XYZ file of C-alpha atoms in Angstrom:
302
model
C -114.644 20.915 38.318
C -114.490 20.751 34.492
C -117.568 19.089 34.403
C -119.260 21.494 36.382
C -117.843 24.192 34.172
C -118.902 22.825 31.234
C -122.672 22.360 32.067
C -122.712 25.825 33.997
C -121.047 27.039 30.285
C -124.397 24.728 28.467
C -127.121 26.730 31.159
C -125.768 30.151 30.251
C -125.932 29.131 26.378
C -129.406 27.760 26.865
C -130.401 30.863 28.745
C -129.581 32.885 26.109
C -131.560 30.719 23.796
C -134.358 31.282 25.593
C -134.021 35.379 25.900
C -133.887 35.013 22.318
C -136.491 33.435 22.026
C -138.870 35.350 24.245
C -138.185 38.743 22.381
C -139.155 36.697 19.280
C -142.824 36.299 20.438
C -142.921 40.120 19.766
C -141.459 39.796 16.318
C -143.718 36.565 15.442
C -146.403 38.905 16.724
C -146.186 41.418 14.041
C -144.923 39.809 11.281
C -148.300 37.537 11.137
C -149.814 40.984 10.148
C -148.263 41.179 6.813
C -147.815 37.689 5.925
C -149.186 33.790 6.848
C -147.893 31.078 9.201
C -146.024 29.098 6.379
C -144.790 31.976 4.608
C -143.440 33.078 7.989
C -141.674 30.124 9.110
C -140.715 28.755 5.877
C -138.337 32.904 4.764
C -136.803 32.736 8.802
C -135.794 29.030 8.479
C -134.342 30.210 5.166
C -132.575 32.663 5.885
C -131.609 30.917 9.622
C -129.788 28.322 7.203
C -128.251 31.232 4.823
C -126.545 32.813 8.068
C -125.305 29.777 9.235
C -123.745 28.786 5.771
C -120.230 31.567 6.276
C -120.367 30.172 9.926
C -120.139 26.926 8.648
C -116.713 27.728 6.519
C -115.392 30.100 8.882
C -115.391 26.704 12.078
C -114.221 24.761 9.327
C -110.895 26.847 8.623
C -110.243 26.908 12.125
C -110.873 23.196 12.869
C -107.421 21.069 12.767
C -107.769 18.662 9.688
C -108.313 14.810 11.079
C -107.392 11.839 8.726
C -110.638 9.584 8.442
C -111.485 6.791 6.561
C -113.806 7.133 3.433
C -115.794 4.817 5.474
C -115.648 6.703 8.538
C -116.629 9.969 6.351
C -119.443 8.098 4.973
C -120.395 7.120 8.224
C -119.839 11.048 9.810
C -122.093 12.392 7.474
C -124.597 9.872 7.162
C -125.406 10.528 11.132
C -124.950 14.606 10.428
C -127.296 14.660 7.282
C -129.923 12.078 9.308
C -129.807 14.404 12.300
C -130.233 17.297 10.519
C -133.154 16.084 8.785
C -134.714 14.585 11.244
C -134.539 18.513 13.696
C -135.916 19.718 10.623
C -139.024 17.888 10.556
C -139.881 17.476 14.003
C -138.907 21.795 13.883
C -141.039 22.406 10.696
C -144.155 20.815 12.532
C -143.815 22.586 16.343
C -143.252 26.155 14.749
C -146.002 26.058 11.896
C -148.524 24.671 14.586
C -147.575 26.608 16.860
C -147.663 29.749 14.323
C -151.207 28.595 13.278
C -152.509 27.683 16.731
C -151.454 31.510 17.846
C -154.429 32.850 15.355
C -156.673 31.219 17.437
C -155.500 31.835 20.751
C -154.369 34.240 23.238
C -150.937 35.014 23.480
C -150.599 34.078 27.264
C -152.551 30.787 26.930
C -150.043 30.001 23.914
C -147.298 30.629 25.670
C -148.300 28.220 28.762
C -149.561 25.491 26.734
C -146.381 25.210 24.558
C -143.805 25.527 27.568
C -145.591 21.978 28.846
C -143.215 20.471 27.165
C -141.144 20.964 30.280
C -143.860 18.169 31.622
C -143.573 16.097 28.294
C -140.164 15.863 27.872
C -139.230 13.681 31.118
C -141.877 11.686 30.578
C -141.214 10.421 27.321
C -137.769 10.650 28.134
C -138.815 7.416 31.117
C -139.048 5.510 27.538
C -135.467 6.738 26.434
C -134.032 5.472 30.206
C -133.530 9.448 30.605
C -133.878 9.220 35.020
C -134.289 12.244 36.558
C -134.028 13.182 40.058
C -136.801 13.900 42.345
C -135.326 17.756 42.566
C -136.109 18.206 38.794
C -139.724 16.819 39.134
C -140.060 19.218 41.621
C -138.505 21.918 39.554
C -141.234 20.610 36.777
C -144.295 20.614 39.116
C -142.406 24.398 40.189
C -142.170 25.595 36.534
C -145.568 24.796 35.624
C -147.359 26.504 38.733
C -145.262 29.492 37.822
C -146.118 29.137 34.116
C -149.577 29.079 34.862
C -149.798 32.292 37.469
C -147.704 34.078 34.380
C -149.959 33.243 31.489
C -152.977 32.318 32.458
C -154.950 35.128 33.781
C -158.540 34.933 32.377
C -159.493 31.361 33.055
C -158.601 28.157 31.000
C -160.219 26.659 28.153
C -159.773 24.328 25.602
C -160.045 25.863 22.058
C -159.525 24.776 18.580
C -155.976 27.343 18.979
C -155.399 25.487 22.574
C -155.242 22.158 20.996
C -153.089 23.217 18.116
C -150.526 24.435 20.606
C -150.633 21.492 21.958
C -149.841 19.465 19.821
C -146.488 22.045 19.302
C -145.670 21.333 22.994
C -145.747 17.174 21.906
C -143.496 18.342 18.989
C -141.268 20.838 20.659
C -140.755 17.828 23.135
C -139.751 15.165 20.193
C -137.546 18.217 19.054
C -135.412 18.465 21.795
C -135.336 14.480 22.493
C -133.901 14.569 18.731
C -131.694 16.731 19.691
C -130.229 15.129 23.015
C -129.805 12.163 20.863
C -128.113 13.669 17.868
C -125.696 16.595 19.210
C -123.243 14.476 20.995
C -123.045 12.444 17.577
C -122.239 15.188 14.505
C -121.418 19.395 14.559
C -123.950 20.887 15.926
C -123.640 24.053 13.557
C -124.381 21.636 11.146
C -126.942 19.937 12.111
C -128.924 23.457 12.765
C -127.674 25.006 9.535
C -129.500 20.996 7.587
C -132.998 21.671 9.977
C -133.219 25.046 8.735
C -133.166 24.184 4.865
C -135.298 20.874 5.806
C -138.121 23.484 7.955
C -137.858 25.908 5.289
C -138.235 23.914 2.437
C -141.384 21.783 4.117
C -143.299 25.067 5.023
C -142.698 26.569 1.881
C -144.420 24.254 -0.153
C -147.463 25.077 1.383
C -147.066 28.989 1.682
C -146.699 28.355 -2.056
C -149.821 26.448 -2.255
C -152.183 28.025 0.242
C -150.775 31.710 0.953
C -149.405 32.807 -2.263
C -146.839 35.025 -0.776
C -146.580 38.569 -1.935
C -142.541 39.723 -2.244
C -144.072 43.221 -0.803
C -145.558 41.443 2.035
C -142.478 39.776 3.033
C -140.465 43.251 2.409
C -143.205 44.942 4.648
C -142.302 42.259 7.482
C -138.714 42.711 6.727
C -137.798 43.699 10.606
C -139.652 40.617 12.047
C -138.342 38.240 9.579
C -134.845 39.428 10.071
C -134.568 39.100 13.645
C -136.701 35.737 13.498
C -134.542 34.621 10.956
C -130.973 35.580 12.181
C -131.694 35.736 16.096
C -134.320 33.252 16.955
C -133.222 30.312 14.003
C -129.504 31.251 13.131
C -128.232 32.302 16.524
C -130.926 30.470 19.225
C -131.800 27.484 17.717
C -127.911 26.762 17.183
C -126.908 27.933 20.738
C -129.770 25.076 21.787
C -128.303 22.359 19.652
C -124.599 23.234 21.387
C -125.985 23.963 24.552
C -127.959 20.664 24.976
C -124.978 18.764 24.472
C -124.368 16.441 27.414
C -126.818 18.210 29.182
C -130.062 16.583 31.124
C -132.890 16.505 28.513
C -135.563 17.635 31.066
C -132.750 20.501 32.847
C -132.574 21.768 29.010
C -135.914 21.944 28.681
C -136.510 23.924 32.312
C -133.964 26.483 31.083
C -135.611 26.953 27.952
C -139.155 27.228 29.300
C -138.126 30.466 30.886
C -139.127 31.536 27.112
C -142.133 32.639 28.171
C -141.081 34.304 31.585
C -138.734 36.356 29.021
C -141.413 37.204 26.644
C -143.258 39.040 29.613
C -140.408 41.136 30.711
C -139.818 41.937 27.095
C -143.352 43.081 26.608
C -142.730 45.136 30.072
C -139.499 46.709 28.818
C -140.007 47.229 24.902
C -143.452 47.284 24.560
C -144.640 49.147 27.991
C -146.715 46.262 28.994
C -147.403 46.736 32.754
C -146.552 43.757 35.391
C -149.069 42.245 37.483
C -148.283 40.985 40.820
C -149.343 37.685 39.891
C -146.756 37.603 36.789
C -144.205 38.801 38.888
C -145.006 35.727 41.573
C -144.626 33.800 38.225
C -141.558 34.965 37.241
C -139.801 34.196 40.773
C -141.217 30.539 41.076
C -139.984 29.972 37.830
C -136.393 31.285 38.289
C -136.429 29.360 41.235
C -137.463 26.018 39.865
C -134.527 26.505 37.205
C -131.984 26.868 40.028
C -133.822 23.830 41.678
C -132.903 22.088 38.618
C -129.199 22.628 38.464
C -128.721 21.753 42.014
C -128.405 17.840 41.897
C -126.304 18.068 38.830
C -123.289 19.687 40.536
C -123.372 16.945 43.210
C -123.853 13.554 40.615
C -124.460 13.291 37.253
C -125.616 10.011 35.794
């Protein structure tokens, strides 16, 4: 019963995440009007990191002080500092070729082609001896048919934007692979607060080399920065990190597909962007392939 608790407690957190982050596509949207890609990513993951920081100290105080070894410390934050690092770089790539590949794009076909990873991750998780049942590769097969009837409704084509995206999905994938591997091993707050600093740091050098970044453009974007910043990579991408913990790689990454399903209801609702039938038929098969998914995993678990 516990068990089930805690990974109906992990769906709801990764739910959120991906709310989150489907109201971000808006904010992404209009902040690439007054600024670039790596000037973008590189002030959010900055100020993701800076939010995290009082966080940080406020867990701390509240965590009961354990007696460790200075090996054992050394050890601790060896793993925490690797971890971070590495969800930093694997993070940096996916959102500043993702952010690029959306200048070339549409919207929609962005939106499909990155949520693949929901076909990538249990594959390369086959090499990690991550099983999955046959009720989550039908959820997959599920998720992607809805995917498709939600974003794609102008034909398909490969473009130089397509194949940018891409190559986010691959990364997003690696990202949350990372992720499974490192969040049962150091705190997860962290870990998020270390990929931050790491993703803001890497796509700041070349903002600062290729953009030149105006402070009055990044004042202009101030709204989309702020909620990209504190929403999508201080609240979101820290809710994934806990939320992933003992959770099925490829069940996470169902959950958190239903990014895009969110960013078309947010359009609807905020923006006055009308529903189509089709998207609608999209929406249901995807809610349904993420209760597909959770099915199995309150019967066995392995």
């Amino acid at each position: 019963m516990k068990n089930q608790q805690f990974k109906l407690k992990n769906s709801l957190l990764l739910l959120l995440t991906a709310t989150i982050w489907g109201v971000a596509f808006v904010a992404q949207s209009v902040g690439m009007d007054y600024v670039g890609p790596f000037t973008f990513n590189a002030v959010r993951s900055i100020i993701g990191a800076l939010v995290l920081l009082p966080v940080i100290w406020f867990l701390d105080r509240q965590k009961p002080e354990r007696t460790l070894t200075p090996t054992e410390k050394k050890a601790e934050r060896k793993t925490l500092v690797t971890g971070g690092v590495c969800c930093g770089i694997f993070l940096c790539l996916a959102s500043n070729f993702q952010q690029i590949g959306i200048q070339y794009t549409t919207v929609g076909k962005a939106g499909f082609i990155t949520a693949c990873y929901i076909v990538i991750v249990p594959i390369l998780g086959l090499f990690m001896k991550k099983k999955c049942s046959p009720f989550i590769w039908a959820a997959v097969v599920m998720a992607l048919i809805g995917l498709y009837l939600l974003c794609i409704t102008d034909g398909f084509s490969i473009g130089k934007g397509d194949f940018l995206v891409m190559i986010c999905a691959v990364l997003f994938s690696l990202h949350i692979l990372v992720i499974d591997y490192f969040s049962p091993k150091a705190d997860g707050v962290k870990i998020s607060c270390i990929q931050f600093l790491v993703c803001g740091i890497f796509s700041g050098i070349p903002a600062l080399l290729l953009e030149h970044p105006q402070i009055s453009s990044i004042l202009a974007a101030w709204m989309p920065i702020l909620y990209a910043g504190v929403l999508s990579c201080g609240v979101a991408y820290t809710l994934q990190i806990v939320g992933q913990k003992g959770m099925n790689p490829t069940v996470a990454s169902l959950i958190l597909s239903l990014e895009s399903c969110i960013s078309v209801i947010a359009g609807w609702l905020i923006l006055g962007q009308s529903l189509s039938g089709r998207e609608i038929l999209g929406c249901f098969i995807m809610f349904g392939a993420i209760i597909l998914a959770q099915l199995p995993q309150k019967s066995s678990d392995k």
